Amino acid sequence: MVAGVISMSAVLEKTTPKPEVYQNGQILNARLITVKEYDDMIAHGILTTEDKVELINGVIVEKMPKGVKHAALNDLVAEVFRGKLGDRAILRNQNPIVLNDYSEPEPDLVLAKPPHEIYFERHLGPDDIYLIVEIADSTLARDRFVKGHAYAKSEIEQYIVLNLQEKTIEDYRKPTNESYRSRQSYKIGDKFNLAAFPEVEISVEDLF
């Protein structure tokens, strides 16, 4: 092994929980990866920006490529929130957040508590976050259930999915350890507010 380069086996040499995972009727012992191990892989070049992955529930999963519309909406939604909130919130665009010891996803957009300086030495955590936004087309099921569960379990107060298939906003609130207890759907012509800033009203058509 070349000096200064760490192998995958060296990164994963520590024992971590092996929960029972059901697949095709069989029980598998899943070896989960921690956020620390995941970050070590990035730091030592085992994972790079070319890999297009994120860590969810201890599993490294591939991120779907963003199409033209998805990328454009990412910028549009960011502009809308900046215009509505100004310097009352920091907007992070497709950057990592640490939910717990086993999840470091990269949401499309996050509204976080200022100031910027407190994030120079660490990623955002649940206590820093006002709102998470995911833009979903082919990833709709993953964003609704896998990421929705992870965000709810980490007590993210409000989670919004831009459903490109139906051109609607799915607004999830009241997180529990399993899921969100409140789900509202808004269509073109509707307006909704932000849980952290109830006086701020957003028109659905402005996000599409």
mmCIF file of C-alpha atoms in Angstrom:
data_model
loop_
_atom_site.group_PDB
_atom_site.id
_atom_site.type_symbol
_atom_site.label_atom_id
_atom_site.label_comp_id
_atom_site.label_asym_id
_atom_site.label_seq_id
_atom_site.Cartn_x
_atom_site.Cartn_y
_atom_site.Cartn_z
ATOM 1 C CA MET A 1 0.000 0.000 0.000
ATOM 2 C CA VAL A 2 1.382 3.390 -0.977
ATOM 3 C CA ALA A 3 2.380 5.532 2.020
ATOM 4 C CA GLY A 4 -0.279 8.082 2.961
ATOM 5 C CA VAL A 5 -3.057 6.201 1.136
ATOM 6 C CA ILE A 6 -5.564 4.324 3.254
ATOM 7 C CA SER A 7 -7.302 1.201 1.933
ATOM 8 C CA MET A 8 -11.032 0.529 2.074
ATOM 9 C CA SER A 9 -10.441 -2.390 4.444
ATOM 10 C CA ALA A 10 -8.448 -0.158 6.775
ATOM 11 C CA VAL A 11 -11.250 2.379 6.872
ATOM 12 C CA LEU A 12 -13.815 -0.330 7.668
ATOM 13 C CA GLU A 13 -11.773 -2.365 10.137
ATOM 14 C CA LYS A 14 -13.811 -1.268 13.159
ATOM 15 C CA THR A 15 -16.924 -3.166 14.148
ATOM 16 C CA THR A 16 -20.237 -1.373 13.681
ATOM 17 C CA PRO A 17 -23.820 -2.565 14.173
ATOM 18 C CA LYS A 18 -25.077 -5.287 11.841
ATOM 19 C CA PRO A 19 -28.871 -4.969 11.800
ATOM 20 C CA GLU A 20 -31.077 -7.586 10.241
ATOM 21 C CA VAL A 21 -32.165 -6.540 6.755
ATOM 22 C CA TYR A 22 -34.800 -8.477 4.832
ATOM 23 C CA GLN A 23 -34.205 -9.046 1.131
ATOM 24 C CA ASN A 24 -36.136 -11.516 -1.036
ATOM 25 C CA GLY A 25 -37.343 -13.284 2.100
ATOM 26 C CA GLN A 26 -33.844 -13.759 3.485
ATOM 27 C CA ILE A 27 -32.234 -12.114 6.494
ATOM 28 C CA LEU A 28 -28.895 -10.485 5.796
ATOM 29 C CA ASN A 29 -26.366 -9.086 8.228
ATOM 30 C CA ALA A 30 -25.803 -5.579 6.904
ATOM 31 C CA ARG A 31 -22.485 -3.897 7.673
ATOM 32 C CA LEU A 32 -23.351 -0.211 8.122
ATOM 33 C CA ILE A 33 -20.886 2.575 7.364
ATOM 34 C CA THR A 34 -20.597 5.455 9.809
ATOM 35 C CA VAL A 35 -20.363 9.119 8.885
ATOM 36 C CA LYS A 36 -16.803 9.157 10.229
ATOM 37 C CA GLU A 37 -15.800 6.234 8.002
ATOM 38 C CA TYR A 38 -17.547 7.841 5.032
ATOM 39 C CA ASP A 39 -15.749 11.149 5.621
ATOM 40 C CA ASP A 40 -12.436 9.260 5.945
ATOM 41 C CA MET A 41 -13.057 7.701 2.532
ATOM 42 C CA ILE A 42 -13.524 11.185 1.077
ATOM 43 C CA ALA A 43 -10.494 12.613 2.892
ATOM 44 C CA HIS A 44 -8.220 9.828 1.599
ATOM 45 C CA GLY A 45 -9.508 9.857 -1.989
ATOM 46 C CA ILE A 46 -11.350 6.527 -1.859
ATOM 47 C CA LEU A 47 -14.498 8.468 -2.722
ATOM 48 C CA THR A 48 -14.257 11.566 -4.922
ATOM 49 C CA THR A 49 -16.641 14.061 -6.496
ATOM 50 C CA GLU A 50 -16.749 11.755 -9.517
ATOM 51 C CA ASP A 51 -18.562 9.096 -7.486
ATOM 52 C CA LYS A 52 -21.817 11.078 -7.084
ATOM 53 C CA VAL A 53 -22.898 9.329 -3.887
ATOM 54 C CA GLU A 54 -24.323 10.119 -0.458
ATOM 55 C CA LEU A 55 -24.619 8.225 2.821
ATOM 56 C CA ILE A 56 -28.146 7.339 3.953
ATOM 57 C CA ASN A 57 -28.888 5.040 6.902
ATOM 58 C CA GLY A 58 -25.372 3.602 6.828
ATOM 59 C CA VAL A 59 -25.470 2.752 3.118
ATOM 60 C CA ILE A 60 -23.582 4.554 0.346
ATOM 61 C CA VAL A 61 -26.128 5.173 -2.411
ATOM 62 C CA GLU A 62 -25.743 6.670 -5.858
ATOM 63 C CA LYS A 63 -27.318 10.055 -6.523
ATOM 64 C CA MET A 64 -29.406 10.291 -9.670
ATOM 65 C CA PRO A 65 -27.988 12.651 -12.324
ATOM 66 C CA LYS A 66 -29.814 15.969 -12.414
ATOM 67 C CA GLY A 67 -31.607 16.754 -15.650
ATOM 68 C CA VAL A 68 -31.869 20.192 -17.218
ATOM 69 C CA LYS A 69 -35.184 21.039 -15.530
ATOM 70 C CA HIS A 70 -34.063 19.759 -12.143
ATOM 71 C CA ALA A 71 -30.912 21.891 -12.254
ATOM 72 C CA ALA A 72 -32.836 24.990 -13.367
ATOM 73 C CA LEU A 73 -35.443 24.551 -10.617
ATOM 74 C CA ASN A 74 -32.682 24.183 -8.046
ATOM 75 C CA ASP A 75 -31.500 27.681 -8.937
ATOM 76 C CA LEU A 76 -35.034 29.090 -9.216
ATOM 77 C CA VAL A 77 -36.152 27.822 -5.808
ATOM 78 C CA ALA A 78 -32.962 29.163 -4.243
ATOM 79 C CA GLU A 79 -33.678 32.610 -5.697
ATOM 80 C CA VAL A 80 -37.257 32.565 -4.372
ATOM 81 C CA PHE A 81 -36.150 31.735 -0.828
ATOM 82 C CA ARG A 82 -33.347 34.312 -0.893
ATOM 83 C CA GLY A 83 -35.838 36.950 -2.017
ATOM 84 C CA LYS A 84 -38.304 36.029 0.736
ATOM 85 C CA LEU A 85 -35.862 35.595 3.623
ATOM 86 C CA GLY A 86 -32.844 37.776 2.891
ATOM 87 C CA ASP A 87 -30.213 37.291 5.600
ATOM 88 C CA ARG A 88 -32.598 35.615 8.068
ATOM 89 C CA ALA A 89 -31.499 32.203 6.807
ATOM 90 C CA ILE A 90 -28.502 30.657 5.073
ATOM 91 C CA LEU A 91 -29.267 28.768 1.884
ATOM 92 C CA ARG A 92 -27.133 25.701 1.191
ATOM 93 C CA ASN A 93 -27.367 24.191 -2.278
ATOM 94 C CA GLN A 94 -26.638 20.439 -2.691
ATOM 95 C CA ASN A 95 -24.173 20.359 0.215
ATOM 96 C CA PRO A 96 -23.768 17.619 2.861
ATOM 97 C CA ILE A 97 -25.627 17.622 6.161
ATOM 98 C CA VAL A 98 -25.028 15.217 9.046
ATOM 99 C CA LEU A 99 -28.287 13.806 10.421
ATOM 100 C CA ASN A 100 -26.760 11.251 12.807
ATOM 101 C CA ASP A 101 -23.850 8.790 12.995
ATOM 102 C CA TYR A 102 -25.017 6.950 9.859
ATOM 103 C CA SER A 103 -26.516 9.534 7.498
ATOM 104 C CA GLU A 104 -24.813 12.307 5.528
ATOM 105 C CA PRO A 105 -27.191 13.121 2.655
ATOM 106 C CA GLU A 106 -26.860 16.026 0.233
ATOM 107 C CA PRO A 107 -30.302 17.636 -0.117
ATOM 108 C CA ASP A 108 -31.093 19.861 -3.072
ATOM 109 C CA LEU A 109 -31.675 22.861 -0.794
ATOM 110 C CA VAL A 110 -31.420 23.568 2.936
ATOM 111 C CA LEU A 111 -32.436 26.664 4.867
ATOM 112 C CA ALA A 112 -30.200 26.954 7.928
ATOM 113 C CA LYS A 113 -29.620 29.214 10.887
ATOM 114 C CA PRO A 114 -27.025 31.980 10.436
ATOM 115 C CA PRO A 115 -24.228 32.967 10.653
ATOM 116 C CA HIS A 116 -22.067 31.303 7.998
ATOM 117 C CA GLU A 117 -19.016 31.258 10.260
ATOM 118 C CA ILE A 118 -20.344 28.496 12.526
ATOM 119 C CA TYR A 119 -20.214 26.058 9.586
ATOM 120 C CA PHE A 120 -16.585 26.675 8.629
ATOM 121 C CA GLU A 121 -15.451 23.706 10.758
ATOM 122 C CA ARG A 122 -18.422 21.343 10.480
ATOM 123 C CA HIS A 123 -21.405 20.333 8.358
ATOM 124 C CA LEU A 124 -24.943 21.333 9.224
ATOM 125 C CA GLY A 125 -26.744 19.189 11.793
ATOM 126 C CA PRO A 126 -30.466 18.814 12.581
ATOM 127 C CA ASP A 127 -30.457 21.620 15.154
ATOM 128 C CA ASP A 128 -29.153 24.044 12.497
ATOM 129 C CA ILE A 129 -31.866 23.359 9.926
ATOM 130 C CA TYR A 130 -35.110 25.255 9.326
ATOM 131 C CA LEU A 131 -36.183 23.476 6.149
ATOM 132 C CA ILE A 132 -35.050 20.810 3.667
ATOM 133 C CA VAL A 133 -36.166 20.810 0.022
ATOM 134 C CA GLU A 134 -35.806 17.916 -2.429
ATOM 135 C CA ILE A 135 -36.699 18.232 -6.129
ATOM 136 C CA ALA A 136 -38.113 14.900 -7.265
ATOM 137 C CA ASP A 137 -38.903 13.302 -10.599
ATOM 138 C CA SER A 138 -37.451 9.811 -11.027
ATOM 139 C CA THR A 139 -36.349 9.966 -7.359
ATOM 140 C CA LEU A 140 -39.865 10.605 -6.012
ATOM 141 C CA ALA A 141 -40.216 7.321 -4.112
ATOM 142 C CA ARG A 142 -36.768 7.664 -2.534
ATOM 143 C CA ASP A 143 -37.386 11.282 -1.552
ATOM 144 C CA ARG A 144 -40.820 10.518 -0.093
ATOM 145 C CA PHE A 145 -39.970 7.430 1.901
ATOM 146 C CA VAL A 146 -36.236 6.843 2.381
ATOM 147 C CA LYS A 147 -35.143 10.445 2.782
ATOM 148 C CA GLY A 148 -38.467 11.471 4.330
ATOM 149 C CA HIS A 149 -38.042 8.851 7.045
ATOM 150 C CA ALA A 150 -34.424 9.902 7.682
ATOM 151 C CA TYR A 151 -35.386 13.573 7.967
ATOM 152 C CA ALA A 152 -38.361 12.842 10.230
ATOM 153 C CA LYS A 153 -36.286 10.611 12.504
ATOM 154 C CA SER A 154 -33.756 13.443 12.859
ATOM 155 C CA GLU A 155 -36.600 15.849 13.769
ATOM 156 C CA ILE A 156 -36.273 18.138 10.772
ATOM 157 C CA GLU A 157 -39.198 20.486 11.386
ATOM 158 C CA GLN A 158 -40.326 20.905 7.778
ATOM 159 C CA TYR A 159 -39.502 18.923 4.654
ATOM 160 C CA ILE A 160 -40.726 19.918 1.195
ATOM 161 C CA VAL A 161 -40.739 17.782 -1.959
ATOM 162 C CA LEU A 162 -41.179 19.485 -5.334
ATOM 163 C CA ASN A 163 -43.056 16.760 -7.181
ATOM 164 C CA LEU A 164 -42.196 17.346 -10.836
ATOM 165 C CA GLN A 165 -44.415 14.478 -12.000
ATOM 166 C CA GLU A 166 -47.590 16.118 -10.719
ATOM 167 C CA LYS A 167 -46.319 19.704 -10.484
ATOM 168 C CA THR A 168 -47.254 19.893 -6.819
ATOM 169 C CA ILE A 169 -45.573 20.701 -3.508
ATOM 170 C CA GLU A 170 -45.608 18.022 -0.803
ATOM 171 C CA ASP A 171 -45.213 19.672 2.592
ATOM 172 C CA TYR A 172 -44.223 17.377 5.482
ATOM 173 C CA ARG A 173 -44.349 18.539 9.120
ATOM 174 C CA LYS A 174 -44.608 17.213 12.688
ATOM 175 C CA PRO A 175 -41.746 14.694 12.598
ATOM 176 C CA THR A 176 -41.799 11.466 14.610
ATOM 177 C CA ASN A 177 -39.306 8.639 14.931
ATOM 178 C CA GLU A 178 -41.018 6.843 12.031
ATOM 179 C CA SER A 179 -42.377 9.504 9.657
ATOM 180 C CA TYR A 180 -44.077 12.878 9.413
ATOM 181 C CA ARG A 181 -47.552 13.063 10.963
ATOM 182 C CA SER A 182 -48.649 15.939 8.706
ATOM 183 C CA ARG A 183 -48.591 15.900 4.901
ATOM 184 C CA GLN A 184 -50.170 18.635 2.800
ATOM 185 C CA SER A 185 -50.170 18.810 -0.996
ATOM 186 C CA TYR A 186 -50.328 22.132 -2.837
ATOM 187 C CA LYS A 187 -50.989 22.731 -6.522
ATOM 188 C CA ILE A 188 -50.560 25.696 -8.857
ATOM 189 C CA GLY A 189 -52.642 28.566 -7.484
ATOM 190 C CA ASP A 190 -52.081 27.566 -3.844
ATOM 191 C CA LYS A 191 -49.843 29.231 -1.294
ATOM 192 C CA PHE A 192 -48.104 27.847 1.789
ATOM 193 C CA ASN A 193 -45.981 29.205 4.624
ATOM 194 C CA LEU A 194 -42.740 28.150 6.270
ATOM 195 C CA ALA A 195 -42.849 26.539 9.705
ATOM 196 C CA ALA A 196 -39.839 28.533 10.909
ATOM 197 C CA PHE A 197 -41.128 31.771 9.362
ATOM 198 C CA PRO A 198 -44.956 31.573 9.421
ATOM 199 C CA GLU A 199 -45.291 35.119 8.108
ATOM 200 C CA VAL A 200 -43.491 34.131 4.889
ATOM 201 C CA GLU A 201 -45.905 32.968 2.187
ATOM 202 C CA ILE A 202 -44.763 31.097 -0.924
ATOM 203 C CA SER A 203 -46.788 30.740 -4.133
ATOM 204 C CA VAL A 204 -46.532 27.292 -5.696
ATOM 205 C CA GLU A 205 -46.272 28.711 -9.229
ATOM 206 C CA ASP A 206 -43.184 30.694 -8.205
ATOM 207 C CA LEU A 207 -41.317 27.409 -7.612
ATOM 208 C CA PHE A 208 -42.101 25.897 -11.020
#
